[in-house]
Amino acid sequence: VLLSAPLYDCADNVLSYNICEICVCSCDCLVGCTDAYACNYDVDAIEDDGSCTYAENNYDCDGNCIAEIDCAGVCGGSADEDICGECNGDGPEECWDGSMECNPSDCPDQPGETIEIMY
């Protein structure tokens, strides 16, 4: 697409009738970030000057977390709380009798061996 209209520099001199040649203007108001998704988008910029900046993943342009914060406090993190309430924990441990306990010291005592003594 070729846009044809007179283009002027900052001193009102006709530069061209082709918008693609606007780069010859020494007026700084025509260059800037032209990506509307960038944090520093310049609605007045006609030519992109490579200055666009973007928010980090899971954050907005002001540095605010826009994703869920996991149990470890990480924005957009994947840590989960196990059934024992421990962040990224391994869950309960199996006791000798097959029961499951979060704290192994809560497992029932294993019965001692019975030795039969005959007279």
Short mmCIF file of C-alpha atoms in Angstrom, two decimals:
data_model
loop_
_atom_site.label_atom_id
_atom_site.label_comp_id
_atom_site.label_asym_id
_atom_site.label_seq_id
_atom_site.Cartn_x
_atom_site.Cartn_y
_atom_site.Cartn_z
CA VAL A 1 0.00 0.00 0.00
CA LEU A 2 1.43 3.36 -0.98
CA LEU A 3 0.02 6.36 0.79
CA SER A 4 0.28 9.49 -1.28
CA ALA A 5 -0.09 12.81 0.45
CA PRO A 6 2.32 15.67 0.86
CA LEU A 7 4.59 15.13 3.83
CA TYR A 8 6.20 18.09 5.53
CA ASP A 9 9.25 18.46 7.72
CA CYS A 10 9.34 20.57 10.87
CA ALA A 11 9.92 23.72 8.79
CA ASP A 12 6.85 23.02 6.60
CA ASN A 13 8.95 22.02 3.58
CA VAL A 14 7.41 19.33 1.38
CA LEU A 15 9.51 16.22 1.78
CA SER A 16 7.72 13.75 -0.40
CA TYR A 17 4.41 12.40 -1.47
CA ASN A 18 5.41 8.93 -0.24
CA ILE A 19 4.97 8.23 3.49
CA CYS A 20 7.85 5.74 3.36
CA GLU A 21 10.28 8.57 2.74
CA ILE A 22 9.31 10.46 5.88
CA CYS A 23 12.53 9.25 7.50
CA VAL A 24 14.44 12.14 5.94
CA CYS A 25 12.72 14.53 8.32
CA SER A 26 14.97 15.64 11.13
CA CYS A 27 11.99 16.09 13.41
CA ASP A 28 12.23 13.62 16.30
CA CYS A 29 8.46 13.57 16.77
CA LEU A 30 8.01 11.13 13.88
CA VAL A 31 10.09 8.23 15.18
CA GLY A 32 9.47 6.09 18.24
CA CYS A 33 7.89 2.83 19.28
CA THR A 34 5.12 1.89 16.88
CA ASP A 35 4.08 -1.42 18.50
CA ALA A 36 0.74 -0.89 20.23
CA TYR A 37 1.52 -3.84 22.56
CA ALA A 38 4.72 -2.24 23.87
CA CYS A 39 4.88 -0.42 27.19
CA ASN A 40 6.22 2.72 25.56
CA TYR A 41 3.98 2.80 22.47
CA ASP A 42 4.03 6.23 20.83
CA VAL A 43 0.77 6.95 19.01
CA ASP A 44 2.44 9.82 17.13
CA ALA A 45 5.38 7.78 15.84
CA ILE A 46 5.32 6.87 12.18
CA GLU A 47 8.64 5.01 12.00
CA ASP A 48 9.75 2.48 14.57
CA ASP A 49 13.15 3.35 16.01
CA GLY A 50 13.71 0.07 17.86
CA SER A 51 13.05 1.58 21.28
CA CYS A 52 10.00 -0.54 22.17
CA THR A 53 10.02 -2.09 25.63
CA TYR A 54 7.79 -4.88 26.86
CA ALA A 55 6.60 -6.14 30.20
CA GLU A 56 8.08 -9.35 31.60
CA ASN A 57 5.94 -12.48 31.39
CA ASN A 58 3.15 -12.44 34.00
CA TYR A 59 3.61 -8.71 34.70
CA ASP A 60 2.08 -5.50 33.34
CA CYS A 61 4.11 -2.50 32.19
CA ASP A 62 4.13 -1.10 35.74
CA GLY A 63 5.67 -4.27 37.17
CA ASN A 64 2.44 -5.54 38.76
CA CYS A 65 1.82 -9.28 38.77
CA ILE A 66 -1.12 -10.13 36.50
CA ALA A 67 -0.97 -13.91 37.04
CA GLU A 68 -1.73 -16.12 40.02
CA ILE A 69 0.93 -16.11 42.73
CA ASP A 70 1.89 -19.63 43.82
CA CYS A 71 2.48 -20.85 47.38
CA ALA A 72 6.18 -19.93 47.11
CA GLY A 73 5.24 -16.32 46.32
CA VAL A 74 6.26 -16.53 42.65
CA CYS A 75 4.12 -14.61 40.16
CA GLY A 76 2.91 -17.16 37.63
CA GLY A 77 4.82 -19.91 39.44
CA SER A 78 3.83 -23.55 39.50
CA ALA A 79 4.49 -24.52 43.13
CA ASP A 80 1.53 -26.24 44.80
CA GLU A 81 0.76 -26.94 48.43
CA ASP A 82 0.64 -30.66 49.16
CA ILE A 83 -1.99 -32.28 51.41
CA CYS A 84 0.32 -31.79 54.39
CA GLY A 85 0.28 -28.03 53.85
CA GLU A 86 3.89 -27.88 52.63
CA CYS A 87 4.66 -25.76 49.56
CA ASN A 88 6.07 -28.04 46.86
CA GLY A 89 6.23 -30.82 49.45
CA ASP A 90 6.42 -34.53 48.77
CA GLY A 91 3.17 -35.28 50.58
CA PRO A 92 2.65 -37.78 53.36
CA GLU A 93 4.99 -40.66 54.04
CA GLU A 94 3.87 -44.25 54.25
CA CYS A 95 4.11 -45.84 57.65
CA TRP A 96 5.01 -49.49 58.30
CA ASP A 97 1.33 -50.42 58.51
CA GLY A 98 0.39 -48.78 55.20
CA SER A 99 -1.12 -45.68 56.78
CA MET A 100 0.01 -42.27 55.58
CA GLU A 101 1.28 -39.50 57.86
CA CYS A 102 2.69 -36.05 57.08
CA ASN A 103 5.06 -36.33 60.02
CA PRO A 104 6.76 -39.76 60.19
CA SER A 105 6.91 -39.48 63.98
CA ASP A 106 3.11 -39.70 63.94
CA CYS A 107 3.24 -43.24 62.54
CA PRO A 108 2.07 -45.90 64.99
CA ASP A 109 4.75 -47.79 66.80
CA GLN A 110 5.64 -51.01 65.13
CA PRO A 111 4.83 -53.91 67.42
CA GLY A 112 7.84 -55.69 68.80
CA GLU A 113 8.61 -59.25 67.89
CA THR A 114 7.21 -61.82 70.21
CA ILE A 115 9.60 -64.56 71.15
CA GLU A 116 8.02 -67.69 72.48
CA ILE A 117 10.04 -69.43 75.11
CA MET A 118 9.18 -73.04 75.83
CA TYR A 119 10.17 -74.85 79.04
#
